[in-house]
Short mmCIF file of C-alpha atoms in Angstrom, two decimals:
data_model
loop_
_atom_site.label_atom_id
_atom_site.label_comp_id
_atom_site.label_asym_id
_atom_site.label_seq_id
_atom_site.Cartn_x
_atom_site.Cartn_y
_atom_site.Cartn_z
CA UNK W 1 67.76 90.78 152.40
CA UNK W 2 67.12 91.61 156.13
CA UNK W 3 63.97 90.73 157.31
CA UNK W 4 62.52 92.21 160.45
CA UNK W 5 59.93 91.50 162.99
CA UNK W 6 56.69 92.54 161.47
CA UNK W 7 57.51 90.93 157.82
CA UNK W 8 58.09 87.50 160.29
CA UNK W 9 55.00 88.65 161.90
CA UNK W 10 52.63 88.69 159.01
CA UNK W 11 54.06 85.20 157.87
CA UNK W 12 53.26 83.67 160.73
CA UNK W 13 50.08 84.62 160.98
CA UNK W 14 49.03 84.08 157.95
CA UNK W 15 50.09 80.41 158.47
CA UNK W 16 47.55 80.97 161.83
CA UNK W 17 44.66 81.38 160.37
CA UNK W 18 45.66 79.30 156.70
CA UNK W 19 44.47 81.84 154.45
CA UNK W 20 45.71 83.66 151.21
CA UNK W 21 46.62 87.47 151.70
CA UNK W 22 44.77 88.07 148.38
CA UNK W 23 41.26 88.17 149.67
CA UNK W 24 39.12 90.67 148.04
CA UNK W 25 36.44 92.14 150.54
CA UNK W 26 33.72 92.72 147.81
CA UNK W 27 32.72 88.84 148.28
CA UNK W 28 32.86 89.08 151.90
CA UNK W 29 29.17 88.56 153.56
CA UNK W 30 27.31 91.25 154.09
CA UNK W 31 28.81 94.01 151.98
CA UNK W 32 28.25 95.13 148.53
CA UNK W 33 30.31 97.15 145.85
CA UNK W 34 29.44 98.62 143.23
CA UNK W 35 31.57 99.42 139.42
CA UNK W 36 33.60 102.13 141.03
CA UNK W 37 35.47 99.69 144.00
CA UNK W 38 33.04 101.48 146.70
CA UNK W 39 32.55 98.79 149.36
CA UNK W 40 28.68 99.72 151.50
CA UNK W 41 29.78 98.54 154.92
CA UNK W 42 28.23 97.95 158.10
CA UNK W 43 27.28 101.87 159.07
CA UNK W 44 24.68 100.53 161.08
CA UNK W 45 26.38 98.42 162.99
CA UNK W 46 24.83 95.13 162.81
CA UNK W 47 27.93 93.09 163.57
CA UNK W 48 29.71 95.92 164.78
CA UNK W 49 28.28 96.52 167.77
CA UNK W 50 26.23 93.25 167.70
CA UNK W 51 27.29 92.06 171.45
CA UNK W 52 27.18 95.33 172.67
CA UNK W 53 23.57 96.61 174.83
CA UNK W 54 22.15 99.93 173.58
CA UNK W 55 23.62 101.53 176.11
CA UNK W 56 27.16 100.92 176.04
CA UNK W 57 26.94 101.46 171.75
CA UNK W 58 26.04 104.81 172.64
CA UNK W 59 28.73 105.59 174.84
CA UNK W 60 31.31 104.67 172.08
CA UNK W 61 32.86 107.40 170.14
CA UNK W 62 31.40 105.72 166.61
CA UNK W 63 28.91 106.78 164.71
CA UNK W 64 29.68 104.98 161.78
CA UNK W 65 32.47 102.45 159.32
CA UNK W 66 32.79 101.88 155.83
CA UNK W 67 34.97 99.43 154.45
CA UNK W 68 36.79 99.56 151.71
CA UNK W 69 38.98 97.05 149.53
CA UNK W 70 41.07 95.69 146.65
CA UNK W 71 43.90 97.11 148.20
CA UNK W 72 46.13 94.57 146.51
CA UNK W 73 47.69 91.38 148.36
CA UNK W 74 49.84 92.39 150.86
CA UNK W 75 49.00 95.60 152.86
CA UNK W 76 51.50 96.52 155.62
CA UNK W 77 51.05 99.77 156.09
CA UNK W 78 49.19 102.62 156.49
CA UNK W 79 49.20 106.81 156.70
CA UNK W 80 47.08 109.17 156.84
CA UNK W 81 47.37 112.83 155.62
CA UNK W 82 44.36 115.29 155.30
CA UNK W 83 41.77 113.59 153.47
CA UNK W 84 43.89 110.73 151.90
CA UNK W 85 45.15 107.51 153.70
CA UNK W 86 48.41 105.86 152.11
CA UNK W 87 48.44 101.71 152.07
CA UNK W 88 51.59 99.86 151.19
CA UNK W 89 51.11 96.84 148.97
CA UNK W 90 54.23 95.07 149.71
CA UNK W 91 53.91 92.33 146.85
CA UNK W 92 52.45 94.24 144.35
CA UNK W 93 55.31 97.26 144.74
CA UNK W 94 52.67 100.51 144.97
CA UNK W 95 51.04 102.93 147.02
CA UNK W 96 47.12 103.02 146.79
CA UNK W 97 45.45 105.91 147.66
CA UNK W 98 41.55 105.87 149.59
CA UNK W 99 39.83 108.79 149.47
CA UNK W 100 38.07 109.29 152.91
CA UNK W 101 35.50 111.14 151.56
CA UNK W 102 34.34 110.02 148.97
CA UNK W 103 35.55 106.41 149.85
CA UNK W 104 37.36 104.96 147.04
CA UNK W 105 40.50 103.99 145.85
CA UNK W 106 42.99 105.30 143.77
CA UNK W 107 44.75 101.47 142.89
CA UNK W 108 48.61 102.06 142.40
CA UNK W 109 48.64 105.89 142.81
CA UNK W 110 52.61 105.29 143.32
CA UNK W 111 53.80 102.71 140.59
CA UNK W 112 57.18 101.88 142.71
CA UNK W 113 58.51 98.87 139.95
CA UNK W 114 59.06 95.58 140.13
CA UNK W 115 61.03 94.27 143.23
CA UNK W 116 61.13 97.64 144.68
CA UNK W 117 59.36 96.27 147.91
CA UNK W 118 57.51 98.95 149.31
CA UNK W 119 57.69 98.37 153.61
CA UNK W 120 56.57 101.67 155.21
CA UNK W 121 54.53 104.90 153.94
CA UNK W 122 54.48 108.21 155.49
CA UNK W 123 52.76 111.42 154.23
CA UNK W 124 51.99 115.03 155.39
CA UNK W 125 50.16 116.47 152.46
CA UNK W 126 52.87 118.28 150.76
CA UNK W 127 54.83 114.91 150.02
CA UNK W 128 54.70 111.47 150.44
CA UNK W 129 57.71 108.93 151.94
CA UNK W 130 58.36 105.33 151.16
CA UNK W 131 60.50 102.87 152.15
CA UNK W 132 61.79 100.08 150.08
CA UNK W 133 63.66 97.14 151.35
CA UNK W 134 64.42 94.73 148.50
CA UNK W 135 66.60 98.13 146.17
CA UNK W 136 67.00 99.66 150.06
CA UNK W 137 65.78 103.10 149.54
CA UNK W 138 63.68 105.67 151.27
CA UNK W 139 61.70 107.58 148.24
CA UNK W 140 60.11 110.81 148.71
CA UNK W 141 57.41 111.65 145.83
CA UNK W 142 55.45 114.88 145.65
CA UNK W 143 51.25 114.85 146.93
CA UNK W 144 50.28 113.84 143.34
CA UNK W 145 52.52 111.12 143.75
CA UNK W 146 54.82 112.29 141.06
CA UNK W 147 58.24 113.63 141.37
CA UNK W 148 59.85 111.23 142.91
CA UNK W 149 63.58 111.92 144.78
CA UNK W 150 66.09 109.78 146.51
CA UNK W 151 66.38 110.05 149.72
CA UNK W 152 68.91 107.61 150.81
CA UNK W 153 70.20 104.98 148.97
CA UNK W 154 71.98 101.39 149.98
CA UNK W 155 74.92 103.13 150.62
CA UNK W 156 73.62 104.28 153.28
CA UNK W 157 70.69 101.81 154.78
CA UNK W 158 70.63 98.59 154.71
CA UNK W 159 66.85 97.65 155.58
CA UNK W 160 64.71 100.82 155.96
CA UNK W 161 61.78 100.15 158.48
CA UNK W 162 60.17 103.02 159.42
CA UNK W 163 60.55 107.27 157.99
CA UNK W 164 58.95 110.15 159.95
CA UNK W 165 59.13 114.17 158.18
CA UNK W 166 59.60 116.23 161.51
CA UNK W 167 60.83 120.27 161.08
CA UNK W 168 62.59 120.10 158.00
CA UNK W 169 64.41 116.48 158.78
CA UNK W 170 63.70 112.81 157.71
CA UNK W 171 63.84 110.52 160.37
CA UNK W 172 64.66 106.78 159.09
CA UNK W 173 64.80 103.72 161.33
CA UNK W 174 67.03 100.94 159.68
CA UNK W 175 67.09 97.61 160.74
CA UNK W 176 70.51 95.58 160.44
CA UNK W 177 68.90 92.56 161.54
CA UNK W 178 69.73 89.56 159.23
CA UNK W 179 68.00 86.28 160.16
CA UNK W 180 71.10 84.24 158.29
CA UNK W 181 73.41 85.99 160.68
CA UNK W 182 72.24 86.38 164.29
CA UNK W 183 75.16 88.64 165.36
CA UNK W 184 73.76 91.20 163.48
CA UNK W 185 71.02 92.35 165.61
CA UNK W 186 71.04 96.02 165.34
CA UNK W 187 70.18 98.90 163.81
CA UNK W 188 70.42 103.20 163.48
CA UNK W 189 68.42 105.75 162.83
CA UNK W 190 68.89 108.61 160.77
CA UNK W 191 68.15 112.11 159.44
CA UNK W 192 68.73 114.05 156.74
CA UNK W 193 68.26 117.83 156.27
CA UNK W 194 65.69 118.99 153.22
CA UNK W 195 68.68 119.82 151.21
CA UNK W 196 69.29 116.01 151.35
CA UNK W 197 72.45 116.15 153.34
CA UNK W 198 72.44 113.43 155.82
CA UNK W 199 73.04 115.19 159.10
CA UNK W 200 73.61 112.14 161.63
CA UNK W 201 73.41 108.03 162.39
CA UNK W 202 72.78 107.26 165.49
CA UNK W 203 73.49 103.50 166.51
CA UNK W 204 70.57 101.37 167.99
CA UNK W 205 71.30 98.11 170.16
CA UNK W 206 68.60 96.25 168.81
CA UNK W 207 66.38 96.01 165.87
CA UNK W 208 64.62 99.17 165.56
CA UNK W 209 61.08 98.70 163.63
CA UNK W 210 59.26 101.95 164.07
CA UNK W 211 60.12 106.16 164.76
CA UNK W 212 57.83 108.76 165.80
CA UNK W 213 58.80 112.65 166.90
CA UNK W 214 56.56 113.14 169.44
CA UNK W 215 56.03 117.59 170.88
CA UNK W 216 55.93 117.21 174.36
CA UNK W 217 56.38 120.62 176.43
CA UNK W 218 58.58 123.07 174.40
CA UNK W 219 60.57 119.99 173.06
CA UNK W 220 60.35 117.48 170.16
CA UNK W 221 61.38 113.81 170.78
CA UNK W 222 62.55 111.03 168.73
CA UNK W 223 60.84 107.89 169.80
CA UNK W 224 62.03 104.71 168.53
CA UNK W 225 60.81 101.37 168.94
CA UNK W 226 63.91 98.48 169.44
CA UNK W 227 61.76 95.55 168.94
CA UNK W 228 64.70 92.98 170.18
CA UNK W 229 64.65 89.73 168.07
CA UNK W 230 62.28 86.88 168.42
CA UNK W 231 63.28 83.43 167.70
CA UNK W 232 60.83 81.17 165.07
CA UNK W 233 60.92 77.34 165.04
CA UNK W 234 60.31 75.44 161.68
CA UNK W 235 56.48 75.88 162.04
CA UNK W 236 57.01 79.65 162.99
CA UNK W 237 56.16 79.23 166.23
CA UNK W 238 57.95 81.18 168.62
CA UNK W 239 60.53 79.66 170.50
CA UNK W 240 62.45 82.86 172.11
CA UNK W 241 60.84 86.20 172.83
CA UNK W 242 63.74 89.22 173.29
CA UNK W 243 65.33 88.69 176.93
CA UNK W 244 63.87 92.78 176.66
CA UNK W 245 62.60 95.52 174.14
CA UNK W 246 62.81 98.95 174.62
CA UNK W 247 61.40 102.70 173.58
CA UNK W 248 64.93 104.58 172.57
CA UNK W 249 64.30 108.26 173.48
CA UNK W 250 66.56 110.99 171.78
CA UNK W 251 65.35 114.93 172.41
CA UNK W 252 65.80 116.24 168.46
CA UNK W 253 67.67 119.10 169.02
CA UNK W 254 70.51 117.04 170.83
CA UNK W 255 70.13 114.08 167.90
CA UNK W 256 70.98 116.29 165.15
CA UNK W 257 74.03 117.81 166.74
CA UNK W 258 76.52 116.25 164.04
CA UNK W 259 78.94 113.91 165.08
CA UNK W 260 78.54 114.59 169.16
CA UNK W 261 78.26 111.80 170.92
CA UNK W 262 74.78 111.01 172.77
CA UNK W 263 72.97 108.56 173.93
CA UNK W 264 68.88 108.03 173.91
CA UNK W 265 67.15 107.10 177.49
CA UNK W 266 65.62 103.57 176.85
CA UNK W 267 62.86 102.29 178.71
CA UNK W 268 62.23 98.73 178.53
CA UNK W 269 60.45 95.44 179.07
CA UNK W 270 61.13 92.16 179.46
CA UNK W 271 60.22 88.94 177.68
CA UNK W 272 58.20 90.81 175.34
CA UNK W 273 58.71 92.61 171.70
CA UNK W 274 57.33 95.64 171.57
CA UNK W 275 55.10 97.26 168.38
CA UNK W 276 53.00 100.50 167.10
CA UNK W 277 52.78 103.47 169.33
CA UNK W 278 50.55 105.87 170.44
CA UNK W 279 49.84 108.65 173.08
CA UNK W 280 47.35 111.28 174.69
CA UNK W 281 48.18 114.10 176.70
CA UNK W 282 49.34 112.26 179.63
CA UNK W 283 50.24 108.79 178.87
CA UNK W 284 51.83 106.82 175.85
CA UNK W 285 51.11 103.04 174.53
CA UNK W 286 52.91 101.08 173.01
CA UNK W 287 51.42 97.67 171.36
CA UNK W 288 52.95 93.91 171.78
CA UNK W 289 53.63 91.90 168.86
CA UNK W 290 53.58 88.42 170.02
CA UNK W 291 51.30 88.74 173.64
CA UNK W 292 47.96 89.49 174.39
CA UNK W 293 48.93 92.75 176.28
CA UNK W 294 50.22 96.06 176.07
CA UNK W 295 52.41 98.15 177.64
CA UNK W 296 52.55 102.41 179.10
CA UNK W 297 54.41 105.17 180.44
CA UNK W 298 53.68 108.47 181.86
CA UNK W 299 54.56 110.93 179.28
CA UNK W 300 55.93 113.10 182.09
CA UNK W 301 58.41 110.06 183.18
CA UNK W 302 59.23 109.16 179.43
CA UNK W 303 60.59 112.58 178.56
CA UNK W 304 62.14 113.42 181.89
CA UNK W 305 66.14 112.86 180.22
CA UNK W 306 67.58 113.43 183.25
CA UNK W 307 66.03 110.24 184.58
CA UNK W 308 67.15 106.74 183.09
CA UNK W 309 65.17 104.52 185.67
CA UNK W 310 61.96 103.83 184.92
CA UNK W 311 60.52 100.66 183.30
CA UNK W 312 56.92 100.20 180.98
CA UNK W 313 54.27 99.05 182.87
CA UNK W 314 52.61 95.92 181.20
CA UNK W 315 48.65 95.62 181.32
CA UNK W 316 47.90 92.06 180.12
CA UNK W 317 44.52 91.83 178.27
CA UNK W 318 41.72 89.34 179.21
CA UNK W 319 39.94 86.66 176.76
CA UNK W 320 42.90 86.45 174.28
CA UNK W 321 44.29 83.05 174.66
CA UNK W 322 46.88 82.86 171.49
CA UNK W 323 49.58 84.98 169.49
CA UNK W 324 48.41 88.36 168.80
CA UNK W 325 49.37 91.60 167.86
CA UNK W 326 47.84 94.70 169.70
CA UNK W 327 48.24 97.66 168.26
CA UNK W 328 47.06 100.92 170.08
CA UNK W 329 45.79 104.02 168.78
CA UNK W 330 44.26 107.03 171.09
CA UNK W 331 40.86 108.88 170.17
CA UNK W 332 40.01 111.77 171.99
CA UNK W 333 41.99 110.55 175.69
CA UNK W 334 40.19 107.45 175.04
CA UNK W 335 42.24 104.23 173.91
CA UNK W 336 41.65 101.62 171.02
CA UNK W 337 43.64 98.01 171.10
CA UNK W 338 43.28 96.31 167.84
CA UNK W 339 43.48 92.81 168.25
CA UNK W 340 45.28 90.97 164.97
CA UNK W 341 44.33 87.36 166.00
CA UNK W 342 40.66 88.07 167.22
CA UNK W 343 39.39 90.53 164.69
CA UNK W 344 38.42 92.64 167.18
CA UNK W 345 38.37 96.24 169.13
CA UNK W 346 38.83 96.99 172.68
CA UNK W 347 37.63 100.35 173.72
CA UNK W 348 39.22 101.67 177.38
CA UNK W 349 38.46 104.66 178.97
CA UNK W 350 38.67 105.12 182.77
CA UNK W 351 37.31 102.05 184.29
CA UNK W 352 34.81 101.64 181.27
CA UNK W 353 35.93 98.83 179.06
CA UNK W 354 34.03 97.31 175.66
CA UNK W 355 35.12 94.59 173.23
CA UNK W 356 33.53 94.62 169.94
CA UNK W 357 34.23 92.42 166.64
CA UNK W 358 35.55 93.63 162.82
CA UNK W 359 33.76 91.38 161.17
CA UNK W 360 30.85 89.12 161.10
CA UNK W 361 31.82 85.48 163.07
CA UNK W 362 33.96 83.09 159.97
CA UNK W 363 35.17 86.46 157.96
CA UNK W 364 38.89 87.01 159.09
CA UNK W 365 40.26 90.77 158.33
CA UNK W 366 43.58 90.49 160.76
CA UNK W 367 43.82 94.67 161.46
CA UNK W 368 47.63 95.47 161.64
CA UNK W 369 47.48 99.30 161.66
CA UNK W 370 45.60 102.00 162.32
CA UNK W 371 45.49 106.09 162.54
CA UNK W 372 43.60 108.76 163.77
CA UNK W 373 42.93 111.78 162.03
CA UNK W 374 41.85 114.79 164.70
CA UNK W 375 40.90 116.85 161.70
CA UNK W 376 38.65 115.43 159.98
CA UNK W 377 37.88 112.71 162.78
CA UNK W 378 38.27 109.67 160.99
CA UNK W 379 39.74 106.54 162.27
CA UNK W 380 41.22 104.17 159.70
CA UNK W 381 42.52 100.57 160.13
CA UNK W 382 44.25 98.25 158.11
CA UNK W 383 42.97 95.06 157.55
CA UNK W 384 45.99 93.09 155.64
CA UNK W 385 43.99 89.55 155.82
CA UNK W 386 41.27 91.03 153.80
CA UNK W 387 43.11 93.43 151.83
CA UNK W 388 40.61 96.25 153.02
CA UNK W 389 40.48 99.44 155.37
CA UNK W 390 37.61 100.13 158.08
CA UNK W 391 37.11 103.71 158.08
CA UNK W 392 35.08 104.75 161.37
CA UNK W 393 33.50 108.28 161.79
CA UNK W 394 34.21 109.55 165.17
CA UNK W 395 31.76 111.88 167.01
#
């Protein structure tokens, strides 16, 4: 089966910090839970905020996290869609569903079957996409989680990372990389029409790992991210980072044109391998898997086609001094860097800049993902150590 960078990822660091992925929260100190699988967590703030001054707590767009677990042994991913967020349990083959209201979970709302190996989730309130990499599918099941439908099949994919639903299309991103076979280092992306008629492949140079469609002016945007390939050593330590890694760029209208020939603007960095995206009005992030720092682009310059020359700027982050994986996410213009090896947040906006911890000091929760709902302002991360979600309420 090809593997891909953040499968890698989650070994390794799970070998970092020599812990078992099947951690239930409830026994975690300080937090409770009660018969229904309701964790109580720290709404106060106690160790939330606890090296932050009064002042700067209350300049922090937070008023309040749960946290809630026994989401199985292996959460990877995460989506949100109104007041439901999506987990993948990669070992245990389902889709759990948290209410964010009510905060509890519904364990194994998708029952996927054994070995289906369940890698990404998305969801938009009328349906619900998976993809699976061990039967290499890409599922689409209605909002009750029933009715499930192919989408494509291994006849068509051969490791599906990442599926967006953008304007009647799927968008797939499908990884060719094969760690037995180092030539293959590749990938494409795909969509397919809501008849289920695949409309066009597009071929990707390196290993793409994530898709987004991104509205920027009176255009839509595929966004891709080609992680590049890192080389492990025998004790998974990194002994090659991609010579570069790049944000593919295609404009949608001009991707779906069947069987025209086009190629996406990239925009790249070096020595690095580039993870989860995000973006406010004016600038998008992009997170890096394996450095403590994290890269950005004008939106302007990143969907200006006509120009192929511009390069991410890198921002390297302070007090991290090992592996790490940063993954941004964007509240209100203001950003959020979740930090994978120190349990913690980073909070930047304008020159202001706050670091404050997940968890009490000991308690390892490794956050991996997270999303932002505008809605119904709620902030969710994934917490894959712990097998839990923090779900912040946002002023």
């Amino acid at each position: 089966m090809a593997k891909n960078n953040r499968s890698i990822l989650m070994q390794k660091l799970r070998r970092m910090v020599g812990l078992s992925i099947g951690l239930g929260l409830c026994g975690v100190a300080l937090l409770g839970c009660d018969d229904s699988g309701e964790v109580q967590g720290d709404i106060e703030g106690a160790y939330l905020f606890g090296n932050l001054s009064d002042d700067v707590r209350a300049s922090l767009p937070i008023v309040g996290v749960k946290e809630i677990g026994g989401l199985g042994s292996y959460p990877s991913d995460l989506s949100i869609a109104g007041e439901h967020a999506y987990i993948v349990d990669y070992s245990n083959n389902a889709i759990h569903r948290v209410d964010l209201e009510r905060y509890v979970v519904d364990k194994n709302f998708i029952d996927l079957g054994q070995n289906a190996g369940p890698y990404s989730v998305y969801a938009n309130g009328d349906n619900i996409w998976v993809t699976t990499q061990k039967i290499k599918q890409v599922l689409r099941f209605d909002r009750e989680g029933k009715q499930k439908s192919l989408v494509l099949s291994e006849e068509h994919i051969v490791a599906p990372t990442d599926v967006v639903f953008y304007d009647g299309y799927t968008i797939v991103a499908d990884s060719e990389y094969d760690y037995t076979d180092s030539s293959k280092t590749g990938g494409s992306i795909l969509s397919i029409s809501s008849d289920g008629g695949l409309v066009e492949r597009k071929t990707s140079a390196q290993n793409p790992v994530f898709v987004r469609v991104v509205e920027y002016g009176d255009d839509a945007y595929i966004v891709v991210v080609d992680a590049g390939v890192i080389s492990y050593g025998a004790d998974f330590s990194v002994e090659k980072l991609p010579e570069r890694s790049c944000l593919d760029v295609w404009k949608l209208s001009d991707f779906v044109k069947k069987d025209e020939e086009y190629s996406p603007k990239s925009v790249c960095v070096e020595n690095a391998s580039l993870g989860g995206m995000a973006w406010s009005k004016e600038m998008f992030y992009v997170g890096d898997a394996m450095q403590p720092q994290y890269h950005a682009i004008a939106m302007s310059e990143l969907f200006d086609m006509a120009s192929k020359d511009q390069n991410l700027k890198t921002i390297a982050l302070s007090g991290v001094d090992y592996t790490t994986l940063i993954k941004p996410i964007v509240v209100e213009e203001a950003l959020f860097l979740f930090d994978s090896a120190k349990n913690a947040v980073r909070w930047k906006k304008g020159n202001a800049s706050h670091v404050f911890a997940l968890a009490p000091e000991g308690d390892v929760k490794m956050p991996i993902d997270a999303e932002y709902n505008s809605t119904n302002k709620k902030m969710v991360v994934l917490n894959s150590a712990s097998a839990s979600v923090d779900v912040f309420d946002v002023k």
